[in-house]
Short mmCIF file of C-alpha atoms in Angstrom, two decimals:
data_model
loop_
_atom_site.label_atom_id
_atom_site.label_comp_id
_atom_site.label_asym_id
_atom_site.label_seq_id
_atom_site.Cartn_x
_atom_site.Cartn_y
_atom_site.Cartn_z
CA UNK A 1 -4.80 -19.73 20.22
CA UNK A 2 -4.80 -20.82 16.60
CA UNK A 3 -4.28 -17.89 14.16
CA UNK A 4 -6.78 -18.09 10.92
CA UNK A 5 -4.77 -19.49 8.00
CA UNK A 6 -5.66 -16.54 5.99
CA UNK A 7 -4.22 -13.91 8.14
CA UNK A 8 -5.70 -10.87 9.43
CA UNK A 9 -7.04 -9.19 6.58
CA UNK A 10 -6.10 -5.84 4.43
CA UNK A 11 -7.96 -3.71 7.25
CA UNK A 12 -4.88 -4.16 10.14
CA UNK A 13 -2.28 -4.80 7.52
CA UNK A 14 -3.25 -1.24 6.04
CA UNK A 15 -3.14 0.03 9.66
CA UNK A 16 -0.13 -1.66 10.55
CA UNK A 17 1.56 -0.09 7.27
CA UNK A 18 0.37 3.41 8.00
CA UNK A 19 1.71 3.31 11.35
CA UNK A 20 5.21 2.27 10.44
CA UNK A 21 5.35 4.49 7.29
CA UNK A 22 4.26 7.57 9.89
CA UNK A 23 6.89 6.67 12.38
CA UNK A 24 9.63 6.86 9.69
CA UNK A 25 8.61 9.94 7.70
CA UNK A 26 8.06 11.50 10.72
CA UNK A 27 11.16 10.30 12.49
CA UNK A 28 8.91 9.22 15.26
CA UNK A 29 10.53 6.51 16.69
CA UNK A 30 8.39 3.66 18.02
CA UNK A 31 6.52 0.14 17.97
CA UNK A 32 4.93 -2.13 15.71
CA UNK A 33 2.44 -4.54 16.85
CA UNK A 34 3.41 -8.39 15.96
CA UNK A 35 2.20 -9.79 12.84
CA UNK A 36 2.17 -13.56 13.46
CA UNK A 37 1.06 -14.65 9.93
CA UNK A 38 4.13 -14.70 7.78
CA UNK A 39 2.81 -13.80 4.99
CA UNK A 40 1.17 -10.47 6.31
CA UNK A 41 4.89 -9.26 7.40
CA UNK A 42 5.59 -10.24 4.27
CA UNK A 43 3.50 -7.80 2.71
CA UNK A 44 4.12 -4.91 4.86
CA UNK A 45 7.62 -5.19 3.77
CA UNK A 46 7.32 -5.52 0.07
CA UNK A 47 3.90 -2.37 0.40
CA UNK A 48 7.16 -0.24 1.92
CA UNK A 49 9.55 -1.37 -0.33
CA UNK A 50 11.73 -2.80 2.67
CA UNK A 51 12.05 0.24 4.75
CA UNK A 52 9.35 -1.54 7.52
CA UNK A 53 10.79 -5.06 8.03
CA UNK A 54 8.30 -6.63 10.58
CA UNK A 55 9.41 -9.65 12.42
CA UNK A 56 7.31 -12.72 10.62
CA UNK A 57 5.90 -15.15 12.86
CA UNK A 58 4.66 -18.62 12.00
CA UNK A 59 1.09 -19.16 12.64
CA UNK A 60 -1.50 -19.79 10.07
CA UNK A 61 0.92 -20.98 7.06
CA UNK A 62 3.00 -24.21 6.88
CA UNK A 63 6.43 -24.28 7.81
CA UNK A 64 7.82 -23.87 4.51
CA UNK A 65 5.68 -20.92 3.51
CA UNK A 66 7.13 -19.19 6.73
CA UNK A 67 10.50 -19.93 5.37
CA UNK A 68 9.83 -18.54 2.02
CA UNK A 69 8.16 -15.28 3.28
CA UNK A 70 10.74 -14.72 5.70
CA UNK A 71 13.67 -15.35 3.03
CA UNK A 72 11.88 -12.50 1.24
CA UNK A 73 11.39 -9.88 3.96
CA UNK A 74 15.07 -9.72 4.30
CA UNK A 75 15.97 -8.99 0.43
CA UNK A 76 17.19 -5.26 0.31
CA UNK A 77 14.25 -5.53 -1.91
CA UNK A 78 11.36 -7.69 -0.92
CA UNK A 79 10.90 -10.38 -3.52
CA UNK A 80 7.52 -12.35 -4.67
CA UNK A 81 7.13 -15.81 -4.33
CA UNK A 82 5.65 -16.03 -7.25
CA UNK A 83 2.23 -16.49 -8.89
CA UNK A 84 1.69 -20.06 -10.08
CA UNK A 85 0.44 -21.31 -6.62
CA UNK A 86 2.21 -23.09 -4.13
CA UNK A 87 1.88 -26.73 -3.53
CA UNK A 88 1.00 -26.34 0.42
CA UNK A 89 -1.91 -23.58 -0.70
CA UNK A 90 -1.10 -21.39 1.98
CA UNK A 91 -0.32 -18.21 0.24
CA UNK A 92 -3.51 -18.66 -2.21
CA UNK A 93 -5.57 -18.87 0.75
CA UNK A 94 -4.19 -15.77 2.05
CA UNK A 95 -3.97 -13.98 -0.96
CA UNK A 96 -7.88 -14.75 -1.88
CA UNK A 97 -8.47 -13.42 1.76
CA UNK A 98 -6.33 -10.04 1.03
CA UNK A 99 -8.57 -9.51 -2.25
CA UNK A 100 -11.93 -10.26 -0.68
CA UNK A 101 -14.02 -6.91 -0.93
CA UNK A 102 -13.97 -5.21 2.74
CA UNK A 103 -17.05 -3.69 4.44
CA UNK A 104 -17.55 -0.41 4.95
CA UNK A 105 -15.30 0.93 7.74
CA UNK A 106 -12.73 -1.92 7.43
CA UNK A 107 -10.26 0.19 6.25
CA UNK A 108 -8.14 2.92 8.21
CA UNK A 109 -9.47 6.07 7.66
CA UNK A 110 -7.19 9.01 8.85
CA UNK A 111 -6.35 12.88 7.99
CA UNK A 112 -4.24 12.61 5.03
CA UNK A 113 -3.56 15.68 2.23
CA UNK A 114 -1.93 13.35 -0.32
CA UNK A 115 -3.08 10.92 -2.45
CA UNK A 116 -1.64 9.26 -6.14
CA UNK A 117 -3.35 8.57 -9.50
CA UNK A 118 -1.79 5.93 -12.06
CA UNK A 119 -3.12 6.51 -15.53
CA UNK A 120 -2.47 3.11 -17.39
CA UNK A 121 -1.07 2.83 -20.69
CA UNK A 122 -3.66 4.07 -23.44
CA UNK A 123 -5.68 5.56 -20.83
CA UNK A 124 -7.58 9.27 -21.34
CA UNK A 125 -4.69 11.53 -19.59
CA UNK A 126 -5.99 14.90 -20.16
CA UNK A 127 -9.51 13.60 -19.50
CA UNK A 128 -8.70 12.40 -16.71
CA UNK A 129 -6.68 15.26 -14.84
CA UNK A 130 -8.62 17.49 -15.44
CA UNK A 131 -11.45 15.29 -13.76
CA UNK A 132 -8.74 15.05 -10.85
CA UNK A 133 -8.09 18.88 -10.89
CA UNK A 134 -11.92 19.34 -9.79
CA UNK A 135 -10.96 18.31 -6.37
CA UNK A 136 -7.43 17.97 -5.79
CA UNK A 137 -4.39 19.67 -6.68
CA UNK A 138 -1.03 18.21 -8.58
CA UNK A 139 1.97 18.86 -6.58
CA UNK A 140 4.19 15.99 -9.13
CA UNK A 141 3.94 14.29 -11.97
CA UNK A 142 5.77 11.90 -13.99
CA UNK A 143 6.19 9.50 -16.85
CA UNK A 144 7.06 6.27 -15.71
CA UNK A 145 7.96 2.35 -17.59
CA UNK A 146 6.73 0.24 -15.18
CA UNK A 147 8.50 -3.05 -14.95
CA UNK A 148 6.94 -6.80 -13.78
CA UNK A 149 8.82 -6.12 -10.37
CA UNK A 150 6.89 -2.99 -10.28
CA UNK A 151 3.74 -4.65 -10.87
CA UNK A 152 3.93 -7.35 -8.01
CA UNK A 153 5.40 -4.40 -5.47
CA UNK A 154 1.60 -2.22 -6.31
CA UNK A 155 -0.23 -5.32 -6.43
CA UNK A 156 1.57 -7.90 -3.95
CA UNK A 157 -1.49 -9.73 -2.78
CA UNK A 158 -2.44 -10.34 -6.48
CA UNK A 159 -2.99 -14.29 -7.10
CA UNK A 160 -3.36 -16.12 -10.34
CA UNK A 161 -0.67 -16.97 -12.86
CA UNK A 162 -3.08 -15.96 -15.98
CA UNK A 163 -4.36 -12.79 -14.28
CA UNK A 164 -1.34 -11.78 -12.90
CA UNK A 165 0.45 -12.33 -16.60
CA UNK A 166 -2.32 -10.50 -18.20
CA UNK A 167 -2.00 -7.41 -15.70
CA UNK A 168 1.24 -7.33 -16.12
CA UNK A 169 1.54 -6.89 -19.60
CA UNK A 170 -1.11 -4.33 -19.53
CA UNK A 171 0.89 -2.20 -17.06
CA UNK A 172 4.30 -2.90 -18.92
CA UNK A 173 3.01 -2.23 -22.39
CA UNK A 174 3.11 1.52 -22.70
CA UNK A 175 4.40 4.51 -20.01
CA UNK A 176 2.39 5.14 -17.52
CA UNK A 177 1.82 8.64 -16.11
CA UNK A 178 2.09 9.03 -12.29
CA UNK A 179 0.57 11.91 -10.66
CA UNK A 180 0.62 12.87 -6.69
CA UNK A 181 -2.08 14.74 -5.83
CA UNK A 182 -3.01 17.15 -2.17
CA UNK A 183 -5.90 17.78 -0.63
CA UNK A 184 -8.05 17.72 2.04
CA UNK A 185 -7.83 15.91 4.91
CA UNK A 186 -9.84 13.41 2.94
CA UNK A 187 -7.93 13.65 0.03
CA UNK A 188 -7.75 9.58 -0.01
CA UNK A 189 -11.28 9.42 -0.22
CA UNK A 190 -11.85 11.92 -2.44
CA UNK A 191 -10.07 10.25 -5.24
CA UNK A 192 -11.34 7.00 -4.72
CA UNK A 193 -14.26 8.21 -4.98
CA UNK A 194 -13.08 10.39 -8.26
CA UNK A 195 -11.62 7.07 -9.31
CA UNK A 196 -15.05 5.40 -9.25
CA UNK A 197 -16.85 7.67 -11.32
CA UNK A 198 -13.57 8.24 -13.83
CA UNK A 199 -14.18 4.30 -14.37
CA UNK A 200 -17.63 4.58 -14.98
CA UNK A 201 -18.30 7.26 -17.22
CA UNK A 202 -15.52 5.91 -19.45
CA UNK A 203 -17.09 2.23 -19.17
CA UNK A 204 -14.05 0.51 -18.99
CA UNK A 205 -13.30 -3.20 -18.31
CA UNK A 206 -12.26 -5.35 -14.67
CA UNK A 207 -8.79 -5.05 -16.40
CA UNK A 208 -8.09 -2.73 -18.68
CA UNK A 209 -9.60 0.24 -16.38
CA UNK A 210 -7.15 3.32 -16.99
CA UNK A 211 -6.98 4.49 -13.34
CA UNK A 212 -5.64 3.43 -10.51
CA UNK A 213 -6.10 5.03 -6.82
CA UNK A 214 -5.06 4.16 -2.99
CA UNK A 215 -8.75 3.52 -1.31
CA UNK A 216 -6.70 3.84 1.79
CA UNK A 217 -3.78 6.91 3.42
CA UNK A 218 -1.15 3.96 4.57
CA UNK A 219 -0.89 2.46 0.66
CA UNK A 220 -1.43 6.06 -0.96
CA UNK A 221 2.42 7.05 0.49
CA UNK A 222 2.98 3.54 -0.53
CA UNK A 223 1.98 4.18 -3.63
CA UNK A 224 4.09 7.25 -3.76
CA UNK A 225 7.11 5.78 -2.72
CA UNK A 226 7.09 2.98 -5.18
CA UNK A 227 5.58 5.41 -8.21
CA UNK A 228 7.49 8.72 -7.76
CA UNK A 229 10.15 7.62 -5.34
CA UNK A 230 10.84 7.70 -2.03
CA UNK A 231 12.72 11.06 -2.04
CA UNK A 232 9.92 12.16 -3.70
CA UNK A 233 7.66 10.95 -0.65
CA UNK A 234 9.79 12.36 2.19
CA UNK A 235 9.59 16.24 0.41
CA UNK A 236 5.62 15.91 -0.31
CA UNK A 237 5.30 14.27 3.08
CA UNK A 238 7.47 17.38 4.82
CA UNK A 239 4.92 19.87 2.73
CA UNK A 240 1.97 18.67 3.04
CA UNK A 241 1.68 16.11 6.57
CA UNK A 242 4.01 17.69 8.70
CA UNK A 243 1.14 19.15 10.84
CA UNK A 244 1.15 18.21 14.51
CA UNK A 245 -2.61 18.11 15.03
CA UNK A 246 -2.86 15.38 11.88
CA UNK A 247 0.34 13.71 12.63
CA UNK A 248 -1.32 12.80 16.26
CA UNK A 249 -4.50 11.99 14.63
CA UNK A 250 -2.95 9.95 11.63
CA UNK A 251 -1.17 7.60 14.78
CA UNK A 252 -3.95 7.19 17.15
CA UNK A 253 -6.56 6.46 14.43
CA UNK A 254 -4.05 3.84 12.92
CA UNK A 255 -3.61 2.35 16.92
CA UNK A 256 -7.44 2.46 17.48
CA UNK A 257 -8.26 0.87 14.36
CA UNK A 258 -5.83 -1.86 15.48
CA UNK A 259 -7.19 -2.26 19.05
CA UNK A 260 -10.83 -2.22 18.11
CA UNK A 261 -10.63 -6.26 17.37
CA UNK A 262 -12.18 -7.11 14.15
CA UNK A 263 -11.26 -10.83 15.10
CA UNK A 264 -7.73 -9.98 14.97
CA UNK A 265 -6.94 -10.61 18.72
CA UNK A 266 -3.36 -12.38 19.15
CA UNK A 267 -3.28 -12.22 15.37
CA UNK A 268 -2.46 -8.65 15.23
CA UNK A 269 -0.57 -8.35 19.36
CA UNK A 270 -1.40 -4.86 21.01
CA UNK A 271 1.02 -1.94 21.09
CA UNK A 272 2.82 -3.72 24.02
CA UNK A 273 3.50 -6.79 22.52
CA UNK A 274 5.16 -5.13 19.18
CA UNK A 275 8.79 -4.50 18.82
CA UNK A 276 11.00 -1.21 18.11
CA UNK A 277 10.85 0.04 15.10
CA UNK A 278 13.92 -0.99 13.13
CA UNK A 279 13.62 0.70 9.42
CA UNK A 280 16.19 -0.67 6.81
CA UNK A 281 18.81 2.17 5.84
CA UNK A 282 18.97 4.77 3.47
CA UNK A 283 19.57 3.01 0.04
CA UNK A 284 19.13 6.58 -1.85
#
């Protein structure tokens, strides 16, 4: 079987990520499915900031893109392989697939309280908590500096040396205020939805849009860990997702989101296929 060049798509990567980020807040030990694209286990890694370090296969990319991704995954940090295109075109091609919009349903939906908002630099903050404070609650907040190493760890699947240069010095060019925010079960939802209607009642630009929130529970603790920190995520995560009933629920959506197909078969191998578990240590 011949795995599509672009990979499987943000759908399964998201549920792969939510999966593995689960099993490790939780202490749940268990099993990943296989990613055989290398540049999907590429991105898990750098979305968990190295904690999930899938095994990269080799389908669907040329031999020295596999190389390259899996040179990354093992950085105690995963790296970027930059933004100015490589010559074989296989990380473009995957990278324009990752960016594509998604139908509805294509993403994992699953009972999650917490959620993040990133107000960019210059952006309305007090208009737009207290917008945020209609619906969900603030359990953190703080300033942040956002670096260019920052940037490529929220946005790794970002392609395009000019966009990419122009994003980043948005992001970089003022603090940034991070906020966690709880919920509802469908707090994820909830602000993206929040998000959508900040954006347009403040008619802002592609670029320069203010806000920033997950449209999906695996990158929203993501998000958190990479934004507030990931001792930060553990405590919220012990607060507020600790319930059994939604723990459960959280795991067998992510696994029947996986199994459903969406052309992913022996892209994306089923539970049994997968391999332990194996987050990097503790680098607190």
């Amino acid at each position: 079987m011949t795995a599509p060049a672009s990979g499987v798509g943000r759908g399964p990567l998201a549920a792969v990520l939510g999966l593995a980020l689960d099993q490790v807040l939780a202490v749940r030990p268990g099993r990943l499915p296989m990613l055989c694209h290398p540049w999907d286990a590429w991105w898990v890694a750098a979305r968990s900031l190295g904690r999930i370090r899938p095994e990269p296969g080799t389908w669907g990319a040329c031999p020295a893109c596999a190389e390259v991704a899996a040179a990354q995954i093992v950085l105690p940090l995963p790296g970027h392989p930059g933004h100015d295109g490589r010559g074989c075109g296989c990380h473009r091609t995957w990278a324009e697939a990752m960016r594509a919009p998604l139908a509805e349903g294509r993403l994992p939906a699953v009972p999650q309280r917490l959620t993040l908002a990133l107000l960019k630099p210059g952006a309305p903050r007090r208009t737009i908590r207290s917008r945020l404070r209609t619906a969900l609650r603030e359990v953190h907040v703080v300033d942040r500096q956002l670096t260019a190493a920052d940037c490529d760890r929220l946005y790794p699947d970002a392609y395009g040396a000019e966009f990419v240069a122009q994003r980043t010095a948005y992001l970089t060019s003022g603090t940034v205020e991070v906020v966690v925010l709880a919920g509802g079960t469908d707090a994820v939802a909830c602000g993206a939805a929040l998000k959508r209607t900040v954006r347009a009642d403040l008619g802002v630009g592609m670029l320069r849009n203010h806000l920033h929130m997950p449209d999906n529970p695996a990158e929203a603790l993501a998000d958190i860990a990479l934004l507030a920190g990931w001792d930060e995520l553990t405590r919220l995560y012990r607060r507020w997702e600790s319930d059994e009933r939604r723990l459960a629920a959280r795991l067998a959506g992510y696994r029947a989101h996986l199994e459903r197909g969406d052309g992913t078969a022996g892209v994306v191998g089923p539970q049994r296929r997968g391999h332990p578990l194996q987050p990097a240590p503790d680098r607190r």
